[in-house]
């Protein structure tokens, strides 16, 4: 591998999804003289943001209010959200969404021409802006085309960041692998923003794209930044059983029903709130994701789900909506069902099961995206601000990318203007990284037991995470998962590759991704093991109650060393005006 002399930037963004592109635009808008780099392991339009379907939340209608959006978010997050962050988020959301409109985002309209909004789970008013059921595609396109007009933004497409360059207590850039050539580049920057997305790929059944392996979260963790609230992993109640492909919550917002094997709307038996009149039922199918996924699991235990080759499932029924409505509001859902399940939702029920969808936890940042390492920022799903608490409400994430991407961009720009010169050691640090990669992945022998492979380690991890740290957990299941992940980390200590090519060596990137997932899984498990209560997406069958006295606090996982258990500390939750209450829907 050849090293290049450092490319130098004021602000370097790792990640070309919604958060990364919004941050890049914010830097360019703050000061056009600043040089901005965007490193992305895939071409930006292939980032996971592109697959978001349902919509993006922000108060716009006169029958809605800022306070109600704040309250829904805090209560949806089971009071683990930092309320100052939620207030900033909800206040800035409508401005960001309008700015997207001005940049060309084709929001769907009401018949009178105003912006259309739809219901979403856990939101008591309609406030989710959408572009049919391709919202993420249109938002990412809008951000991408807007970023193109700023001369100082330079992109490194298909470059894989392997480490952060931290010296003198400051983050000063990254080392990135140019995937087309196998060359390692040293990219120096006065500020770095990690916008690398979540890590749902630690689990077997997930809506997440293969690229969602939490690389940036692992980079920050290795650089000494604690990971916040890692035990909270969101299951979405409606994914396709085999592929995990998401069937958006918009299907239920438009009036879809969930039926068990007796064709019964089983959610009426669960404490999600009172059934409301048709066609748009605001509780039942539109309860929050954690509660709906838990209800599925309880139905399964009662033997009332349908058995399939890829596990149990229930039916999502859209037939009563009619062909015209489905084509107009849910065209992608119909397309996905026809292509991947060979069924037509106009005439047939869709098989669905809960699938891992979103990681509430991530890099511990303040309200401006700053971490505890000088010059290092994070935004988007990789970060934990925290506005999502113990359970994110659908459609808050896309807006979070805009609000906190922009905030992190502005803060990183200000930092870059005052930063000290680069330290002399960056080239030496980059050489160390080259050596680490060669020793871990390129030398044969050491640490590899016969039959070991990336695929077999990953498969064991997927099964173990689902079995041990899934919708319901207890001490025994988490302990078993912990022991397995420790063993897997040992097996992955060295992962010699069979492919020695320099051109698009996807075996090398897969090996690095796997090690990242293993480190993050161990943080998920340990944080879950020590939180002996049930809150939001973290449901302990051995501790079924929420325990505000002992656990109304954020967990912070600190890395000790590779293959060792993280150290868990705690930090207080910021409560401004909304003291903890019971979560009630209906
Ligand atoms: C199927 C699906 C549907 C969803 N629908 C909705 C919805 O309707 N509403 C809503 O609010 N939320 C939705 N979400 C959640 C939301 O889309 C995501 O949380 C959000 O898009 C994440 O954006 P991001 O910018 O943080 O990261 P991503 O869009 O995931 O982008 C990550 C970027 O980081 C780069 N990257 C990662 N690792 C590296 C590395 N090592 N080196 C270099 N680059 C790297 C990638 O190339 C990519 O550009 C959905 C999620 C899924 C999976």
XYZ file of C-alpha atoms and ligand atoms in Angstrom:
639
model
C 0.000 0.000 0.000
C 1.276 3.467 -0.864
C 0.880 6.502 1.304
C 0.123 9.893 -0.159
C 1.156 13.214 1.366
C -1.645 14.610 3.438
C -4.585 16.315 1.838
C -5.568 19.140 4.178
C -9.037 20.403 5.073
C -10.641 22.782 7.491
C -13.529 20.400 8.053
C -13.584 16.757 7.011
C -16.865 14.876 7.100
C -16.917 11.096 7.170
C -20.243 10.018 5.645
C -22.163 11.192 2.597
C -25.696 10.441 3.851
C -28.264 12.983 5.020
C -26.326 14.127 8.083
C -22.983 14.318 6.269
C -24.238 16.312 3.289
C -26.268 18.685 5.487
C -23.155 19.267 7.613
C -21.018 19.919 4.511
C -23.501 22.517 3.246
C -23.606 24.170 6.690
C -19.802 24.539 6.716
C -19.783 26.004 3.209
C -22.548 28.430 4.159
C -20.788 29.488 7.369
C -17.658 30.612 5.546
C -17.031 30.042 1.821
C -13.267 30.184 2.412
C -13.284 26.936 4.397
C -12.124 23.782 2.584
C -14.523 20.878 3.143
C -13.841 17.184 2.449
C -16.518 14.451 2.385
C -15.269 10.856 2.659
C -17.792 8.115 1.919
C -17.367 4.371 1.571
C -20.175 4.343 -0.993
C -21.212 6.898 -3.580
C -23.265 9.372 -1.464
C -26.581 8.622 -3.174
C -26.217 4.982 -2.048
C -26.116 5.940 1.655
C -28.840 4.392 3.765
C -30.780 7.679 3.935
C -31.858 6.962 0.351
C -34.024 4.059 1.522
C -36.111 6.025 4.045
C -39.697 5.787 2.992
C -42.239 7.250 5.410
C -41.303 10.848 6.115
C -39.721 13.569 8.208
C -41.381 15.230 11.210
C -41.838 18.962 11.803
C -44.710 21.111 13.046
C -46.365 22.951 10.151
C -50.160 22.854 10.586
C -52.155 25.246 12.747
C -53.798 22.391 14.682
C -50.381 21.210 15.878
C -47.877 22.804 18.252
C -44.183 22.819 19.102
C -44.945 21.745 22.661
C -46.928 18.714 21.484
C -44.104 17.539 19.215
C -41.661 17.961 22.117
C -43.932 16.038 24.455
C -44.555 13.168 22.002
C -40.788 12.825 21.457
C -39.955 12.830 25.165
C -42.714 10.445 26.132
C -41.957 8.213 23.096
C -38.342 8.074 24.322
C -39.585 6.932 27.754
C -38.093 10.063 29.375
C -34.509 9.245 28.486
C -34.256 12.136 25.985
C -32.283 15.250 26.907
C -35.049 17.811 26.874
C -32.879 20.808 25.926
C -31.834 18.880 22.796
C -35.453 17.958 22.004
C -36.529 21.598 22.364
C -33.801 22.763 19.956
C -34.684 19.941 17.566
C -38.426 20.588 17.429
C -37.990 24.369 17.157
C -35.526 24.129 14.272
C -37.297 21.259 12.456
C -39.847 23.282 10.426
C -37.189 25.769 9.253
C -34.957 22.940 8.054
C -37.827 21.215 6.235
C -38.829 24.468 4.539
C -35.222 25.026 3.514
C -35.348 21.581 1.875
C -38.438 22.738 -0.029
C -36.499 25.793 -1.265
C -33.620 23.545 -2.337
C -36.083 21.558 -4.436
C -37.375 18.681 -2.298
C -40.702 17.622 -3.887
C -42.845 17.274 -0.743
C -46.271 15.731 -1.383
C -49.119 18.292 -1.282
C -52.654 18.586 0.076
C -55.381 19.309 -2.532
C -55.113 23.039 -1.624
C -51.406 23.024 -2.531
C -50.044 23.233 1.010
C -47.474 20.715 2.285
C -49.132 17.378 3.091
C -48.488 15.685 6.436
C -49.359 12.162 7.586
C -49.744 10.425 10.960
C -46.814 8.461 12.365
C -46.428 6.074 15.278
C -46.431 7.757 18.684
C -47.092 11.220 17.180
C -50.462 12.453 18.383
C -50.897 14.944 15.528
C -50.226 14.687 11.815
C -46.805 16.292 11.328
C -44.807 13.945 9.109
C -43.835 15.558 5.802
C -43.369 13.058 2.982
C -42.609 12.638 -0.697
C -44.924 9.688 -1.488
C -43.092 6.729 0.112
C -39.663 7.734 -1.242
C -38.921 10.511 1.218
C -35.290 9.589 1.899
C -34.538 9.303 -1.811
C -35.839 12.797 -2.484
C -34.218 14.334 0.593
C -30.820 12.836 -0.186
C -31.082 13.902 -3.823
C -31.943 17.430 -2.739
C -28.975 17.605 -0.362
C -26.618 16.037 -2.896
C -27.521 18.398 -5.727
C -27.327 21.369 -3.347
C -23.863 20.305 -2.141
C -22.654 20.292 -5.766
C -23.011 24.040 -6.071
C -20.411 24.727 -3.368
C -16.940 24.848 -4.887
C -15.011 24.230 -1.614
C -16.675 20.828 -1.055
C -14.439 18.020 -2.364
C -15.632 14.429 -2.269
C -13.729 11.204 -1.685
C -16.267 8.674 -2.970
C -15.599 5.006 -2.186
C -12.945 5.814 0.407
C -13.178 3.773 3.611
C -12.051 5.555 6.819
C -10.013 3.142 8.923
C -8.899 5.319 11.853
C -8.968 8.826 13.279
C -5.706 10.728 13.592
C -5.609 11.951 17.184
C -2.537 13.635 18.618
C -2.006 16.240 21.302
C -5.569 15.538 22.513
C -6.973 16.792 19.196
C -8.577 14.992 16.286
C -6.691 16.088 13.175
C -7.980 13.923 10.376
C -8.426 10.339 9.232
C -6.653 7.575 7.369
C -8.843 6.315 4.521
C -8.499 3.406 2.135
C -9.141 4.254 -1.516
C -11.178 1.206 -2.416
C -10.492 1.269 -6.160
C -6.706 1.104 -5.706
C -6.026 -0.180 -2.183
C -4.018 2.965 -1.378
C -4.136 4.456 2.105
C -4.552 8.233 2.239
C -3.753 10.541 5.114
C -6.397 13.261 5.142
C -5.648 16.008 7.675
C -8.416 18.264 8.984
C -8.809 20.884 11.681
C -12.253 19.465 12.540
C -13.719 16.042 11.744
C -17.444 15.212 11.778
C -18.494 11.560 11.902
C -21.782 11.003 10.042
C -21.391 7.290 9.360
C -24.865 6.074 10.353
C -26.042 3.293 12.666
C -25.069 -0.333 13.289
C -28.190 -2.461 12.823
C -26.054 -4.978 10.917
C -24.999 -6.431 14.276
C -28.354 -8.257 14.093
C -29.666 -10.946 11.780
C -32.994 -9.575 10.567
C -32.689 -5.880 9.855
C -33.990 -3.203 7.537
C -30.490 -1.776 7.457
C -28.333 -1.763 4.339
C -25.183 -3.895 4.441
C -23.081 -0.758 4.858
C -24.579 0.000 8.291
C -21.776 -1.441 10.354
C -21.152 1.451 12.740
C -17.634 2.185 11.482
C -17.549 5.797 12.655
C -19.001 4.860 16.035
C -16.194 2.323 16.457
C -13.572 4.884 15.330
C -14.739 7.371 17.978
C -14.875 4.610 20.604
C -11.289 3.634 19.865
C -10.271 7.286 20.105
C -11.605 7.431 23.679
C -15.126 8.818 23.177
C -17.754 7.015 25.278
C -20.802 5.479 23.571
C -24.126 6.588 25.016
C -27.277 4.481 25.585
C -26.075 1.571 23.474
C -28.585 -0.881 24.976
C -31.451 0.788 23.104
C -31.882 -0.893 19.719
C -35.135 -0.307 17.877
C -37.146 -3.100 16.300
C -39.554 -1.948 13.605
C -42.720 -4.051 13.728
C -43.111 -4.514 9.970
C -40.230 -5.928 7.929
C -40.460 -8.639 5.273
C -39.574 -11.981 6.935
C -36.581 -13.103 4.850
C -34.918 -9.978 3.505
C -35.822 -7.681 6.423
C -36.898 -5.087 3.836
C -38.913 -2.378 5.544
C -42.631 -2.019 4.950
C -42.990 1.575 6.052
C -45.062 2.768 8.991
C -46.838 4.909 6.392
C -48.815 1.763 5.476
C -50.370 1.887 8.927
C -50.678 5.688 8.828
C -52.735 5.233 5.676
C -54.999 2.768 7.532
C -53.373 -0.697 7.323
C -54.239 -3.386 9.905
C -52.071 -5.958 11.666
C -53.737 -9.389 11.848
C -52.669 -12.554 13.640
C -53.209 -16.079 12.292
C -56.905 -15.888 13.230
C -57.272 -12.693 11.113
C -57.782 -10.794 14.359
C -56.499 -7.246 14.999
C -54.561 -8.402 18.020
C -53.302 -4.980 19.062
C -56.670 -4.269 20.651
C -55.658 -6.732 23.381
C -52.556 -4.750 24.294
C -52.147 -1.681 26.392
C -51.411 0.732 23.565
C -54.495 2.875 24.058
C -58.126 2.776 23.046
C -59.109 1.793 19.507
C -60.239 4.857 17.579
C -62.668 5.095 14.665
C -61.512 4.102 11.179
C -59.955 4.815 8.763
C -56.931 6.313 10.551
C -56.493 4.635 13.870
C -54.123 6.687 15.967
C -53.273 4.111 18.614
C -53.565 0.363 17.757
C -51.415 0.029 14.608
C -50.016 3.505 15.189
C -48.673 2.856 18.643
C -44.908 3.331 19.100
C -42.528 0.807 17.561
C -41.214 -0.692 20.776
C -44.711 -1.533 22.044
C -45.846 -2.976 18.698
C -42.768 -5.192 18.410
C -43.271 -6.394 21.977
C -46.934 -7.176 21.232
C -45.813 -9.322 18.268
C -43.441 -11.267 20.507
C -46.227 -11.884 23.020
C -48.558 -13.087 20.246
C -45.781 -15.428 19.106
C -45.432 -16.857 22.591
C -49.213 -17.448 22.664
C -48.937 -19.383 19.372
C -51.064 -16.853 17.485
C -48.518 -15.895 14.812
C -48.055 -17.643 11.459
C -45.150 -20.082 10.990
C -42.899 -19.467 8.005
C -39.534 -20.685 6.716
C -37.829 -17.577 8.146
C -39.538 -17.492 11.509
C -42.964 -16.376 12.638
C -44.882 -13.530 11.069
C -48.239 -11.769 11.080
C -50.235 -10.140 8.275
C -50.321 -6.479 7.311
C -53.611 -5.921 5.523
C -53.900 -2.980 3.088
C -56.588 -4.482 0.859
C -59.339 -2.187 2.120
C -57.338 0.908 1.079
C -57.983 0.188 -2.602
C -55.683 0.161 -5.612
C -55.832 3.869 -6.359
C -54.884 4.916 -2.830
C -52.051 2.365 -2.653
C -50.668 3.503 -6.010
C -50.811 7.149 -5.041
C -49.521 7.018 -1.446
C -47.615 3.732 -1.214
C -46.224 2.958 -4.675
C -42.892 1.665 -3.385
C -44.574 -0.693 -0.913
C -46.488 -2.274 -3.788
C -43.319 -2.491 -5.856
C -41.323 -4.081 -2.990
C -44.062 -6.654 -2.316
C -44.365 -7.595 -5.976
C -40.598 -7.882 -6.452
C -39.497 -9.527 -3.219
C -42.553 -11.509 -2.052
C -44.434 -11.992 -5.333
C -47.622 -10.738 -3.727
C -49.836 -7.785 -4.564
C -50.997 -5.807 -1.489
C -54.062 -4.669 -3.438
C -55.455 -8.205 -3.186
C -53.211 -10.027 -0.660
C -51.955 -9.557 2.908
C -48.256 -8.778 3.409
C -46.260 -11.119 5.732
C -44.358 -9.004 8.290
C -42.264 -9.494 11.426
C -40.290 -7.172 13.713
C -36.808 -6.393 12.381
C -33.940 -4.330 13.785
C -34.271 -0.867 12.347
C -32.436 1.853 14.222
C -29.827 2.325 16.927
C -30.788 4.983 19.458
C -27.337 4.852 21.058
C -24.100 6.099 19.575
C -21.265 8.589 19.915
C -21.792 10.761 22.987
C -22.137 14.369 21.746
C -23.438 17.660 23.063
C -26.188 19.748 21.504
C -23.736 21.020 18.841
C -22.368 17.607 17.944
C -19.094 18.042 19.898
C -17.481 14.978 21.506
C -15.056 14.988 24.423
C -12.114 14.878 21.972
C -11.233 18.355 20.705
C -11.972 18.799 17.008
C -14.154 15.670 16.796
C -17.888 15.995 16.115
C -20.678 13.599 15.165
C -24.226 13.852 13.794
C -27.020 11.649 12.505
C -27.650 8.066 13.495
C -23.975 7.549 14.470
C -24.422 10.056 17.287
C -26.486 10.165 20.455
C -27.491 13.754 21.280
C -29.952 12.476 22.731
C -33.340 13.302 21.236
C -34.439 9.679 20.813
C -33.999 8.436 24.355
C -35.037 4.816 24.845
C -37.190 4.651 21.688
C -37.103 6.874 18.581
C -40.379 8.010 17.085
C -40.674 7.247 13.384
C -39.921 10.278 11.157
C -37.816 12.094 13.777
C -34.575 10.680 12.397
C -34.623 12.301 8.950
C -35.266 15.654 10.590
C -32.515 14.957 13.123
C -30.047 14.617 10.226
C -30.917 18.124 9.080
C -31.058 19.901 12.437
C -28.001 18.300 14.014
C -26.047 17.902 10.750
C -26.330 21.691 10.352
C -25.473 22.346 14.001
C -22.399 20.103 13.901
C -21.315 21.722 10.614
C -21.491 25.215 12.094
C -19.686 24.229 15.304
C -16.951 22.341 13.405
C -16.474 25.359 11.119
C -15.996 27.696 14.095
C -13.532 25.260 15.664
C -11.545 24.981 12.422
C -11.107 28.739 12.236
C -9.377 28.792 15.614
C -7.552 25.461 15.526
C -3.825 25.187 16.169
C -1.499 24.035 13.335
C -1.361 20.298 12.609
C 1.050 18.368 14.777
C 4.171 16.945 13.202
C 3.270 13.361 14.082
C 0.425 12.770 11.599
C 2.631 10.978 9.073
C 3.956 8.669 11.822
C 0.414 7.924 13.003
C -0.604 7.063 9.454
C 2.379 4.674 9.186
C 1.253 2.974 12.419
C -2.193 2.494 10.903
C -0.746 0.953 7.770
C 1.199 -1.484 9.942
C -1.879 -2.327 12.019
C -3.893 -3.143 8.890
C -1.115 -5.314 7.499
C -0.654 -7.207 10.746
C -4.341 -7.767 11.421
C -5.563 -8.598 7.964
C -2.681 -9.385 5.682
C -0.404 -11.733 7.645
C -1.538 -15.323 7.623
C -1.694 -17.773 10.481
C -1.898 -16.145 13.883
C -5.245 -16.360 15.641
C -7.034 -18.130 12.830
C -8.567 -21.462 13.742
C -9.418 -23.813 10.905
C -12.738 -23.155 9.235
C -12.894 -19.594 10.580
C -14.136 -16.982 8.212
C -15.665 -13.562 8.260
C -18.995 -15.110 7.271
C -19.064 -17.700 10.053
C -18.105 -15.198 12.780
C -20.694 -12.743 11.472
C -23.405 -15.380 11.349
C -22.798 -16.429 14.949
C -22.849 -12.772 15.979
C -26.179 -12.185 14.191
C -27.876 -15.160 15.853
C -26.454 -14.376 19.247
C -27.495 -10.719 19.175
C -31.026 -11.633 18.185
C -31.275 -14.397 20.794
C -29.489 -12.563 23.605
C -30.171 -8.866 23.087
C -33.388 -8.873 21.033
C -36.883 -7.540 21.744
C -36.854 -9.144 25.204
C -33.688 -9.779 27.209
C -32.755 -11.083 30.631
C -29.572 -11.583 32.579
C -29.038 -15.119 31.282
C -29.548 -14.259 27.609
C -27.297 -11.193 27.850
C -24.626 -13.117 29.729
C -24.584 -15.842 27.064
C -24.364 -13.191 24.357
C -21.503 -11.516 26.237
C -19.487 -14.732 26.442
C -20.069 -15.523 22.760
C -19.064 -12.050 21.624
C -15.876 -12.223 23.725
C -15.030 -15.527 22.017
C -15.801 -14.056 18.600
C -13.559 -11.085 19.306
C -10.766 -13.480 20.153
C -11.359 -15.345 16.890
C -11.361 -12.054 14.981
C -8.172 -10.746 16.617
C -6.382 -11.495 13.378
C -8.387 -12.098 10.237
C -5.970 -13.011 7.480
C -7.531 -12.521 4.068
C -7.655 -14.844 1.131
C -7.987 -12.018 -1.363
C -4.705 -10.165 -1.788
C -5.914 -7.850 -4.531
C -5.643 -4.055 -4.236
C -8.694 -3.361 -6.392
C -11.992 -3.214 -4.508
C -10.852 -5.712 -1.897
C -14.243 -6.117 -0.267
C -12.912 -8.925 1.911
C -10.664 -6.371 3.627
C -13.464 -3.874 4.224
C -15.802 -6.661 5.384
C -13.167 -7.770 7.919
C -12.809 -4.226 9.257
C -16.588 -3.848 9.428
C -16.925 -7.116 11.316
C -14.416 -6.031 13.953
C -16.303 -2.756 14.328
C -19.598 -4.621 14.811
C -18.050 -6.912 17.406
C -16.801 -3.979 19.478
C -20.177 -2.236 19.309
C -22.069 -5.438 20.131
C -20.058 -5.825 23.282
C -21.042 -2.248 24.276
C -24.741 -3.020 23.542
C -24.618 -6.152 25.696
C -22.720 -4.726 28.647
C -24.895 -1.589 28.805
C -27.977 -3.846 28.655
C -26.678 -6.203 31.307
C -26.139 -3.409 33.813
C -29.453 -1.615 33.195
C -31.683 -3.680 35.462
C -34.984 -2.078 34.443
C -37.282 -1.996 31.384
C -37.506 1.239 29.405
C -38.487 1.796 25.764
C -36.685 -0.643 23.511
C -34.763 -2.196 26.410
C -37.155 -4.765 27.901
C -35.763 -7.018 30.638
C -38.109 -9.872 31.513
C -36.313 -10.183 34.855
C -36.816 -6.448 35.594
C -40.116 -5.577 33.868
C -40.664 -2.119 35.426
C -39.166 1.256 34.576
C -37.026 2.361 37.517
C -36.594 6.138 37.473
C -35.026 6.205 40.897
C -31.981 4.231 39.778
C -31.966 4.403 35.978
C -33.228 7.758 34.782
C -29.713 8.248 33.440
C -27.685 7.732 30.295
C -25.254 4.855 30.145
C -21.780 5.620 28.832
C -19.685 2.699 27.567
C -15.944 3.390 27.726
C -13.620 1.171 25.732
C -10.954 -0.595 27.717
C -9.063 -2.615 25.107
C -9.926 -4.810 22.114
C -11.640 -7.978 23.277
C -12.238 -6.769 26.845
C -15.528 -5.771 28.479
C -16.246 -2.019 28.363
C -16.483 0.060 31.525
C -19.986 1.476 32.022
C -20.505 4.867 33.664
C -23.628 7.006 33.859
C -24.590 10.617 33.166
C -27.729 12.523 34.173
C -30.638 13.110 31.789
C -31.454 16.792 31.187
C -35.036 17.509 32.249
C -36.280 21.031 31.477
C -40.085 21.258 31.714
C -41.436 17.746 31.423
C -40.984 15.614 34.582
C -41.165 11.828 34.091
C -44.644 10.351 33.736
C -46.168 7.117 32.601
C -46.240 6.623 28.821
C -49.868 6.616 27.756
C -51.324 6.301 24.275
C -54.942 6.663 23.330
C -35.260 1.208 5.339
C -35.243 2.410 6.251
C -36.262 3.335 6.217
C -36.253 4.440 7.068
N -37.275 5.334 7.012
C -37.238 6.435 7.788
C -38.280 7.422 7.699
O -39.211 7.322 6.914
N -38.185 8.507 8.509
C -37.142 8.694 9.383
O -37.121 9.711 10.080
N -36.145 7.778 9.461
C -36.166 6.670 8.687
N -35.153 5.756 8.782
C -33.967 6.063 9.590
C -33.080 7.051 8.832
O -33.233 6.870 7.451
C -31.607 6.893 9.191
O -31.460 6.954 10.592
C -30.794 7.996 8.558
O -31.033 8.084 7.168
C -29.293 7.846 8.802
O -28.640 8.890 8.110
P -27.103 9.214 8.368
O -26.763 10.390 7.532
O -26.858 9.298 9.828
O -26.346 7.917 7.849
P -26.461 7.100 6.464
O -27.463 7.629 5.536
O -26.520 5.682 6.863
O -25.045 7.407 5.797
C -23.841 6.918 6.349
C -22.700 7.388 5.481
O -21.468 7.060 6.110
C -20.584 6.516 5.177
N -19.656 5.626 5.886
C -19.962 4.671 6.802
N -18.827 4.074 7.214
C -17.796 4.667 6.562
C -16.390 4.490 6.556
N -15.773 3.540 7.295
N -15.645 5.287 5.755
C -16.227 6.216 4.971
N -17.566 6.419 4.936
C -18.321 5.657 5.726
C -21.470 5.794 4.161
O -20.817 5.681 2.922
C -22.663 6.752 4.095
O -22.420 7.759 3.157
C -35.165 4.630 7.952
C -34.129 3.711 7.986
C -34.182 2.598 7.161
C -33.066 1.591 7.275
